[in-house]
Short mmCIF file of N, CA and C in Angstrom, two decimals:
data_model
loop_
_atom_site.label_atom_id
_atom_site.label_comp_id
_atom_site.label_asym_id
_atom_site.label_seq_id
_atom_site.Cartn_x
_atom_site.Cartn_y
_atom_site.Cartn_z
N UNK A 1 -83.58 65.62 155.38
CA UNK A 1 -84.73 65.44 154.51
C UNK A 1 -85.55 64.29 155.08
N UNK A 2 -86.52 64.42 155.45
CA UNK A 2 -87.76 63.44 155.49
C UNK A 2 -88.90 63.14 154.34
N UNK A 3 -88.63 61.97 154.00
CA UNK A 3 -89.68 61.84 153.16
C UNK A 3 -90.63 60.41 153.21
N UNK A 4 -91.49 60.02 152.41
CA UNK A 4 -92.41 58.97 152.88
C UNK A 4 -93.54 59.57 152.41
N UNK A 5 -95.06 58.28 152.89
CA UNK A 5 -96.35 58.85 152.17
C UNK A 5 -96.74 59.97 153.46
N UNK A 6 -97.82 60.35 152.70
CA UNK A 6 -98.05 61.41 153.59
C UNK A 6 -99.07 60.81 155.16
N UNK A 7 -99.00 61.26 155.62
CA UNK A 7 -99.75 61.49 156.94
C UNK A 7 -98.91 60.33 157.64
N UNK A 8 -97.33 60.64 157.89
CA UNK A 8 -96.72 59.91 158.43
C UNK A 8 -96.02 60.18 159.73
N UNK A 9 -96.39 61.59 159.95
CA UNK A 9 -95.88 62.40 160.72
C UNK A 9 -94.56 63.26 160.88
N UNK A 10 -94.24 63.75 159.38
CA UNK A 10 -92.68 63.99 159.36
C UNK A 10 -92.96 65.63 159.68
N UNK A 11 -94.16 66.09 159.50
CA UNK A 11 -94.01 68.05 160.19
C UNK A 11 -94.07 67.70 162.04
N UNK A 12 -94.85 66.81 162.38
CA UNK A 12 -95.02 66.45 163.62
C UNK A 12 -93.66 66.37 164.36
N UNK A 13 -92.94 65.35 163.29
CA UNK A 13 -91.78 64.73 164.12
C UNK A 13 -90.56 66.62 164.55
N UNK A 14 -90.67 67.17 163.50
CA UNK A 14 -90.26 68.38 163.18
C UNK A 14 -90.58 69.02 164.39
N UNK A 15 -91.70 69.36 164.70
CA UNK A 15 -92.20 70.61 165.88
C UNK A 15 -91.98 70.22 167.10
N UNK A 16 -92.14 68.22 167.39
CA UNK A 16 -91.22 67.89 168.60
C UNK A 16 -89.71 67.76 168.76
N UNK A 17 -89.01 68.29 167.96
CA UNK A 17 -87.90 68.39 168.08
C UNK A 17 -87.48 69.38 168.30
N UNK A 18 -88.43 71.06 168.15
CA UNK A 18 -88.39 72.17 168.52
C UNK A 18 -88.82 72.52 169.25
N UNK A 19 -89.78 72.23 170.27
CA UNK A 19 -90.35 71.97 171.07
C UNK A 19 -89.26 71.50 172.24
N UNK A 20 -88.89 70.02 171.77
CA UNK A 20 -87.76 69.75 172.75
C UNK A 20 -86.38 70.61 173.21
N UNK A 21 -86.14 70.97 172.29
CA UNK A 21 -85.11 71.89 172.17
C UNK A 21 -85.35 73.50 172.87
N UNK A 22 -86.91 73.59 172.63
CA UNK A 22 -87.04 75.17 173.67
C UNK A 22 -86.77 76.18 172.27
N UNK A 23 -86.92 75.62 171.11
CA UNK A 23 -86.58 76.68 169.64
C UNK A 23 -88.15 76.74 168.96
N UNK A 24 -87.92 78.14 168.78
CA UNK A 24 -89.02 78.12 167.81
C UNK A 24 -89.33 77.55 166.63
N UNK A 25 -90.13 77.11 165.69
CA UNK A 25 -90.92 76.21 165.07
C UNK A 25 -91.63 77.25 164.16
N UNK A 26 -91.21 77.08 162.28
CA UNK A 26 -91.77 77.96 161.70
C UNK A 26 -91.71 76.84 160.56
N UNK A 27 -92.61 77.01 159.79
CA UNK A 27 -93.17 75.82 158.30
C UNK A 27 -93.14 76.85 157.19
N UNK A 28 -92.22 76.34 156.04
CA UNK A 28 -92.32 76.86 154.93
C UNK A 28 -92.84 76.01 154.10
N UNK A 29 -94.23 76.73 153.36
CA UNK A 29 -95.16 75.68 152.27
C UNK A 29 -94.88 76.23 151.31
N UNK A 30 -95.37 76.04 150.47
CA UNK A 30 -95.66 76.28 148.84
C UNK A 30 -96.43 77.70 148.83
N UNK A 31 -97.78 77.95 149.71
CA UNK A 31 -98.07 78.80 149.98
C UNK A 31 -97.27 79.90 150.23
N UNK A 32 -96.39 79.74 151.16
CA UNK A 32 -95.45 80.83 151.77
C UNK A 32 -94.79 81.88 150.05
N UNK A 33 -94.27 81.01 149.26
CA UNK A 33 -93.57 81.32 148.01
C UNK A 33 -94.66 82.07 147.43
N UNK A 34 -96.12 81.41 147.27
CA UNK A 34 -97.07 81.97 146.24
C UNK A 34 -97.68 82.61 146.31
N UNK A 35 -97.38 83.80 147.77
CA UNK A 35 -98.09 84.93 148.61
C UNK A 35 -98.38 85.76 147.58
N UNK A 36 -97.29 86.09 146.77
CA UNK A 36 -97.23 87.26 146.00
C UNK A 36 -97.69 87.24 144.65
N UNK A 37 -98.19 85.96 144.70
CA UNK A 37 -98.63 85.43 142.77
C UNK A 37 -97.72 84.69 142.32
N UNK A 38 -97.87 84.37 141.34
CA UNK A 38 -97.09 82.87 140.62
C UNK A 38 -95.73 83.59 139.74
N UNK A 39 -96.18 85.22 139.20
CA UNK A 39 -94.83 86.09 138.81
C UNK A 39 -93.99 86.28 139.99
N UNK A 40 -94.01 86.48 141.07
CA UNK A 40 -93.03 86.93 142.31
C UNK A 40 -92.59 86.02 142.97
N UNK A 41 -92.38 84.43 142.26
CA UNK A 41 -92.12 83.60 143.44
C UNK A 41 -90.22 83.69 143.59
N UNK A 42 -89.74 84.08 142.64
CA UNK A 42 -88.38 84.60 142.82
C UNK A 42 -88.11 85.18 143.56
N UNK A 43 -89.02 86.44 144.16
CA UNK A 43 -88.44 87.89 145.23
C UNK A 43 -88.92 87.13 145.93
N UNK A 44 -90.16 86.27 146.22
CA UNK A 44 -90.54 85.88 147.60
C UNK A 44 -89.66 85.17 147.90
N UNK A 45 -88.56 83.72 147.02
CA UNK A 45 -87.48 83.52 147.83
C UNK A 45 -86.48 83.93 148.31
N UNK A 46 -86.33 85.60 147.79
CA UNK A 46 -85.28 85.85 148.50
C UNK A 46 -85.54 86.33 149.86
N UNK A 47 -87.13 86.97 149.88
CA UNK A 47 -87.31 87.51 151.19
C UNK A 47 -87.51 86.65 152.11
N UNK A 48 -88.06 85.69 151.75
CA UNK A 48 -88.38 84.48 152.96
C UNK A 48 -86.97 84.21 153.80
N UNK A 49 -86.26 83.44 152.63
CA UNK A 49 -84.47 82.97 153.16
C UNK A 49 -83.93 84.25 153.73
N UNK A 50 -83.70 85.47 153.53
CA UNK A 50 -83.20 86.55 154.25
C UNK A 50 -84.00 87.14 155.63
N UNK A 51 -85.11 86.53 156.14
CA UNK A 51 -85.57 86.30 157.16
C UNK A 51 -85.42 85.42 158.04
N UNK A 52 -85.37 84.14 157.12
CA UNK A 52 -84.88 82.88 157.63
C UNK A 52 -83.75 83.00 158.53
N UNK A 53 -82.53 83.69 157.44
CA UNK A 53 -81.04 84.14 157.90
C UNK A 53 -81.27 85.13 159.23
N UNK A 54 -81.88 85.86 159.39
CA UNK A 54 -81.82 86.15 160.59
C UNK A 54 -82.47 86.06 161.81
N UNK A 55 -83.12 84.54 161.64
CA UNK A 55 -83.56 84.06 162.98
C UNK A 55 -82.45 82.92 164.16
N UNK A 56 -82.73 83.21 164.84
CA UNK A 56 -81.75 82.28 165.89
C UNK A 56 -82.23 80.73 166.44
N UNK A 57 -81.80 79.84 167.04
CA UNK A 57 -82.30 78.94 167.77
C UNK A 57 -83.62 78.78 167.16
N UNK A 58 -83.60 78.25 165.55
CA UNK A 58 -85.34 77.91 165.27
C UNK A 58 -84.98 76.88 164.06
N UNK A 59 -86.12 76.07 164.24
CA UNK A 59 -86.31 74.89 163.56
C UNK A 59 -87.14 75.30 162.27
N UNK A 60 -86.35 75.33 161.33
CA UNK A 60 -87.50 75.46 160.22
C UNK A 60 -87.95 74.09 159.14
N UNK A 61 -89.56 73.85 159.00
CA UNK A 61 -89.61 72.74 157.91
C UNK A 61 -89.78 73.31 156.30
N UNK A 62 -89.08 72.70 155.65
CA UNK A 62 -89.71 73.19 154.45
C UNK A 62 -90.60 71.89 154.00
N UNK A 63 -91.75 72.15 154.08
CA UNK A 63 -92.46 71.51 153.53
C UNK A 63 -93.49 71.07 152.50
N UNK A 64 -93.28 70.22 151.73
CA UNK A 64 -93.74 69.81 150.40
C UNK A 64 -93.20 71.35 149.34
N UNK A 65 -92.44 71.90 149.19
CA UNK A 65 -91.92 72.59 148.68
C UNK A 65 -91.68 72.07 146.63
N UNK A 66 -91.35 70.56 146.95
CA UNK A 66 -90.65 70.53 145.60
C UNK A 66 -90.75 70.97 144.78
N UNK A 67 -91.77 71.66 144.20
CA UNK A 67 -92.50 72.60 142.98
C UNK A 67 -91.38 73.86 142.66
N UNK A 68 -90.57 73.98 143.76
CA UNK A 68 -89.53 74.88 143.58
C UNK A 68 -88.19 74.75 143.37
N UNK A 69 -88.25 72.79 143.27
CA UNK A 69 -86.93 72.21 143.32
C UNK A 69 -86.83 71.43 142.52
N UNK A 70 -87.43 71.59 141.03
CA UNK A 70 -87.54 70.51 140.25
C UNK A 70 -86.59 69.80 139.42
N UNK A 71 -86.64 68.49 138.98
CA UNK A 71 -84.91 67.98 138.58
C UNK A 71 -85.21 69.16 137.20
N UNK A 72 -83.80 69.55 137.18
CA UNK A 72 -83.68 70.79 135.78
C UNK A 72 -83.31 69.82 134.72
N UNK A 73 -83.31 68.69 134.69
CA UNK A 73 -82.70 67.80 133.51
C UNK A 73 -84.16 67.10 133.18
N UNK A 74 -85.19 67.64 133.89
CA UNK A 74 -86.39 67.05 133.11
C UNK A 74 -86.53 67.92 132.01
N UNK A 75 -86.81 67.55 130.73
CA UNK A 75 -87.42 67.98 129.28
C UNK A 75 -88.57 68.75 129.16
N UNK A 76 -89.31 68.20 129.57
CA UNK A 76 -90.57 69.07 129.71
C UNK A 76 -90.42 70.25 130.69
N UNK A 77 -89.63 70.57 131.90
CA UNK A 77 -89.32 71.61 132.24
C UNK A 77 -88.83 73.31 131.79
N UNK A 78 -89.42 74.24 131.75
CA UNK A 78 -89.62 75.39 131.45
C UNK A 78 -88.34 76.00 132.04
N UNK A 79 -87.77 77.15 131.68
CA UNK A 79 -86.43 77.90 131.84
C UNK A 79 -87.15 78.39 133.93
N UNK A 80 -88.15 79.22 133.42
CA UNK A 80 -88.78 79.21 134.66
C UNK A 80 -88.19 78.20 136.07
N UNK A 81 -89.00 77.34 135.64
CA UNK A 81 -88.93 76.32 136.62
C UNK A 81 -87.32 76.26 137.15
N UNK A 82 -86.44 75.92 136.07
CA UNK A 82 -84.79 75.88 136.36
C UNK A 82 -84.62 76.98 137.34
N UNK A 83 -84.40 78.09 136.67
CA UNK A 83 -84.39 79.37 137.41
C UNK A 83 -84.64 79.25 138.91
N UNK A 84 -86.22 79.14 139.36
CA UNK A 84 -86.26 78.83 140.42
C UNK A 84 -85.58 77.57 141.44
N UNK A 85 -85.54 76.62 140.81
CA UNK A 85 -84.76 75.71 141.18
C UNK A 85 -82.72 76.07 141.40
N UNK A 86 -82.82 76.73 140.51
CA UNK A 86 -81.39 77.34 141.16
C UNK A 86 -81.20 78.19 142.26
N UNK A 87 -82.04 79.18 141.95
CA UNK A 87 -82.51 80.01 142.96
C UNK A 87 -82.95 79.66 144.83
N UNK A 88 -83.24 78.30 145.09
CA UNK A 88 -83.27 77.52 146.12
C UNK A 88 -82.09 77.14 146.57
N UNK A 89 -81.36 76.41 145.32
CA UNK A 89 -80.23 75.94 145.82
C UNK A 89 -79.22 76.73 146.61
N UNK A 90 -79.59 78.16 146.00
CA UNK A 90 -78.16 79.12 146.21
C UNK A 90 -79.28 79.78 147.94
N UNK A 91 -80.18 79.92 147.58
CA UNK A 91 -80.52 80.41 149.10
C UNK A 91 -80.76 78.95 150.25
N UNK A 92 -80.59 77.97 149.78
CA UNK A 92 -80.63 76.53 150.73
C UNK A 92 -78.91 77.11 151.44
N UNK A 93 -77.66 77.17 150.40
CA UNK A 93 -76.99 76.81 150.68
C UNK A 93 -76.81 78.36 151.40
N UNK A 94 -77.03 79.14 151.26
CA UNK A 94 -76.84 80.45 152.41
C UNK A 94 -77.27 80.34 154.11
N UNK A 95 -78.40 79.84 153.97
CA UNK A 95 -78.96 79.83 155.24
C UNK A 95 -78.35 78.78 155.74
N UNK A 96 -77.69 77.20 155.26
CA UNK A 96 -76.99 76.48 155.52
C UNK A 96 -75.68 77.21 156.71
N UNK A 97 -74.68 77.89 155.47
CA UNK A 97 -73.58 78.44 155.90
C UNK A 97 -73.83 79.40 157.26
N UNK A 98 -75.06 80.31 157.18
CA UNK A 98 -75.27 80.70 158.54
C UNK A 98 -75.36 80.20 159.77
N UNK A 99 -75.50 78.79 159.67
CA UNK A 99 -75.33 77.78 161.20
C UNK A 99 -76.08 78.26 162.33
N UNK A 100 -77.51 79.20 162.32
CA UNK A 100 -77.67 79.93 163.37
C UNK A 100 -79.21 78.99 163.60
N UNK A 101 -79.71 78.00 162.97
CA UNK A 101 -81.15 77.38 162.81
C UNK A 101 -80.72 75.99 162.01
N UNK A 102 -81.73 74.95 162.70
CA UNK A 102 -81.74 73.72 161.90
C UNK A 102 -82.99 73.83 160.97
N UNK A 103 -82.60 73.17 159.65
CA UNK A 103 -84.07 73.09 158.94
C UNK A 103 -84.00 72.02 158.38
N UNK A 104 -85.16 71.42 157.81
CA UNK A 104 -85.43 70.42 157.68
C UNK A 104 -86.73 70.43 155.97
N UNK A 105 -86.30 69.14 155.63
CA UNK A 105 -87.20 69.50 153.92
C UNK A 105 -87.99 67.80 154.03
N UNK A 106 -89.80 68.35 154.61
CA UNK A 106 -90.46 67.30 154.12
C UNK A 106 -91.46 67.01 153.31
N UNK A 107 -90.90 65.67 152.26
CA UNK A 107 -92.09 65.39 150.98
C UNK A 107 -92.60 64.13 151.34
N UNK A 108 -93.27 63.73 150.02
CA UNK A 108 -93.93 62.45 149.66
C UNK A 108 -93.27 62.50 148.71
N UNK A 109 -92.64 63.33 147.44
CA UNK A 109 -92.10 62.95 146.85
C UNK A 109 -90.41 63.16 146.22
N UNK A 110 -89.97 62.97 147.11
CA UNK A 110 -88.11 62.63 146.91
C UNK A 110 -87.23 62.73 145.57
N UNK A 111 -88.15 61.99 144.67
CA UNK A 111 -87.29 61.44 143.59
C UNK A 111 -87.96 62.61 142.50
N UNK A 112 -88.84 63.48 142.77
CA UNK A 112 -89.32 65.32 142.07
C UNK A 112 -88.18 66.11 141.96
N UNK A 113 -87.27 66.01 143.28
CA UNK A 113 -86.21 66.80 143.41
C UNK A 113 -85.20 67.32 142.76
N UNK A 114 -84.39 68.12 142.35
CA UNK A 114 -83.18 68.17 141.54
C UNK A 114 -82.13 68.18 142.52
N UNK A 115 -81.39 66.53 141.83
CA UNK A 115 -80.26 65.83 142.73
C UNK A 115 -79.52 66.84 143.15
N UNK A 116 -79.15 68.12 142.78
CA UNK A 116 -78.45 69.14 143.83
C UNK A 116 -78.90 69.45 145.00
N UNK A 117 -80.16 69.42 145.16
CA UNK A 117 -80.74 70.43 146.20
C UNK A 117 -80.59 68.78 147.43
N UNK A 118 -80.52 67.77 146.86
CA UNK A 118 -81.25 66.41 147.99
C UNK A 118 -79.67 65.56 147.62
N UNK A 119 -78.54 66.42 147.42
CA UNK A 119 -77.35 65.82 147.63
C UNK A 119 -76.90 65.62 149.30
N UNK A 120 -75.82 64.86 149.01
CA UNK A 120 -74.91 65.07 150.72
C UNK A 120 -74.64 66.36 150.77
N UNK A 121 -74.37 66.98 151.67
CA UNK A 121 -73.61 68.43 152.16
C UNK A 121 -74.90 69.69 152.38
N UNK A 122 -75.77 69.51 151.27
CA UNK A 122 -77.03 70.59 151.23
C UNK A 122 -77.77 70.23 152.76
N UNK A 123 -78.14 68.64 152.86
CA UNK A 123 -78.94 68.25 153.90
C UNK A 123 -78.01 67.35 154.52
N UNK A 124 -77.83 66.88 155.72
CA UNK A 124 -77.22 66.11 155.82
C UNK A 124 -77.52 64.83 156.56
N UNK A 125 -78.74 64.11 155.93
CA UNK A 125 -79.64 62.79 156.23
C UNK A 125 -80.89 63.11 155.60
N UNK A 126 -81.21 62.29 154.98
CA UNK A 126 -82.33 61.28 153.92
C UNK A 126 -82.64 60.51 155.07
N UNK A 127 -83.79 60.78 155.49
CA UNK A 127 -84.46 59.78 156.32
C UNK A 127 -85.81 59.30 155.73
N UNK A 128 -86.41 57.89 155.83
CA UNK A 128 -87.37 57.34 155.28
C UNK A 128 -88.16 57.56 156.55
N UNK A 129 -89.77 58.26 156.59
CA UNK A 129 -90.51 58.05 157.47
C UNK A 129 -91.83 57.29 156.44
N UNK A 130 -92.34 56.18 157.83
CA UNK A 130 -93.17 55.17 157.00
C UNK A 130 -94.17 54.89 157.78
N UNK A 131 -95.01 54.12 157.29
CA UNK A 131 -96.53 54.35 158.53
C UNK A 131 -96.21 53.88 160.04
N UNK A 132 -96.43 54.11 160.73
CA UNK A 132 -96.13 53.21 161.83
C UNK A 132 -97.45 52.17 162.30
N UNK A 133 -96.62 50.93 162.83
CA UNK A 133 -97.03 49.64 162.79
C UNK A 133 -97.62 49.92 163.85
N UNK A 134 -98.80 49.19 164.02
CA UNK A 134 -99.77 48.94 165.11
C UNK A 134 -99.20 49.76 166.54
N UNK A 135 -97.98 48.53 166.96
CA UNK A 135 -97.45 49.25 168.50
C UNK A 135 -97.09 50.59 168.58
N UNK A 136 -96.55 50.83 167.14
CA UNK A 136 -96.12 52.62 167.43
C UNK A 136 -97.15 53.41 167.77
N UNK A 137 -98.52 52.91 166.94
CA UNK A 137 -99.67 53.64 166.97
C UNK A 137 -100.55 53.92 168.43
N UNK A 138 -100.31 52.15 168.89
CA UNK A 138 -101.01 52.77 170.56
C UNK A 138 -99.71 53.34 171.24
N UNK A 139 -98.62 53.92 170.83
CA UNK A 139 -97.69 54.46 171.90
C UNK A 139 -98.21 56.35 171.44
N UNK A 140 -98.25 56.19 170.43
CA UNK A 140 -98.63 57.54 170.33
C UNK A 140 -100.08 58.05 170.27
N UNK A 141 -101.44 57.10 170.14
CA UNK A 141 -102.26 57.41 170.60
C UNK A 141 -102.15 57.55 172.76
N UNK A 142 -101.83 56.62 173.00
CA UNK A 142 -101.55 56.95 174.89
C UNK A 142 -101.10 58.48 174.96
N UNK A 143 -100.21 58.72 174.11
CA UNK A 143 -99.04 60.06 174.36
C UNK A 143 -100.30 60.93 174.39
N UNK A 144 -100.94 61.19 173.35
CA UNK A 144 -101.66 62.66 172.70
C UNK A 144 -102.77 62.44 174.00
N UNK A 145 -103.61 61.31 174.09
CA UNK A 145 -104.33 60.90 175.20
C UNK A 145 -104.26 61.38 177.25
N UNK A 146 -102.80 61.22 177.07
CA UNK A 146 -102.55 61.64 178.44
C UNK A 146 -103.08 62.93 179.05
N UNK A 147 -103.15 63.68 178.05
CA UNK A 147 -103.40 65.23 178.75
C UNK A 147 -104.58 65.54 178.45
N UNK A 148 -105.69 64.54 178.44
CA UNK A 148 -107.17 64.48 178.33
C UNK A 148 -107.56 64.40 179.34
N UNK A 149 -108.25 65.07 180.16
CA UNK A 149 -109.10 64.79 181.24
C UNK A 149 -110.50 63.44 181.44
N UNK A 150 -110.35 62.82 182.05
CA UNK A 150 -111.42 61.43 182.10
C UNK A 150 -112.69 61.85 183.08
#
């Protein structure tokens, strides 16, 4: 799990790590779920994750997703919402057990989550990404820079 404010680079950090690796690189948004309308976001998780399950050597992000992972012990939360939120957990932990792809879950907001889905064993590292300080910034402005023609 990566999380932090936004524009910190945690889908970035994601696609160079698939990239490095020589694996394909696929982003699951919020969008992806709400293809089918706001009634079908149930079948869309199963079809997404049973696609997921049968890709090889690929990096997937889920990103800013939480809307589908909400703590179920909030009050104001709708049966709905639970539902789906279970419904993640049990297809998180499938594609987990398949071992055939790394994936990865990045927010801004962490503490949205329902403590099942952002336990030990589901993910296995909580990483804080945070702005980077001046020097990081000219190391990675040089980087993107290099392959500019002068």
């Amino acid at each position: 799990i990566l999380f932090g404010p936004p524009g910190t680079a945690k889908s970035t950090v994601c696609e160079a790590l698939a990239e490095r690796m020589g694996w394909d690189f696929v982003v699951i948004d919020t969008a992806s779920f709400l293809a089918d309308g706001l009634t079908n976001v149930a079948s869309r998780i199963r079809y997404i994750f049973a696609r997921l399950q049968a890709l090889n050597d690929c990096v997937i992000l889920f990103d800013e997703i939480e809307e589908f992972c909400l703590d179920r012990e909030t009050p104001s939360l709708g049966m709905e919402s639970r539902m789906l939120t279970t419904a993640m957990l049990t297809a998180i932990n499938d594609l987990r057990r398949s071992k055939k792809s790394i994936f990865f879950l990045a927010t801004n907001r962490l503490r949205a989550f329902d403590s099942a889905i952002i336990r030990p064993g589901r993910f296995d590292l909580q990483l804080f990404v945070g702005t980077p300080n001046l020097d990081a910034r000219v190391v990675q402005l040089r980087s993107q820079l290099a392959s500019v023609p002068v």
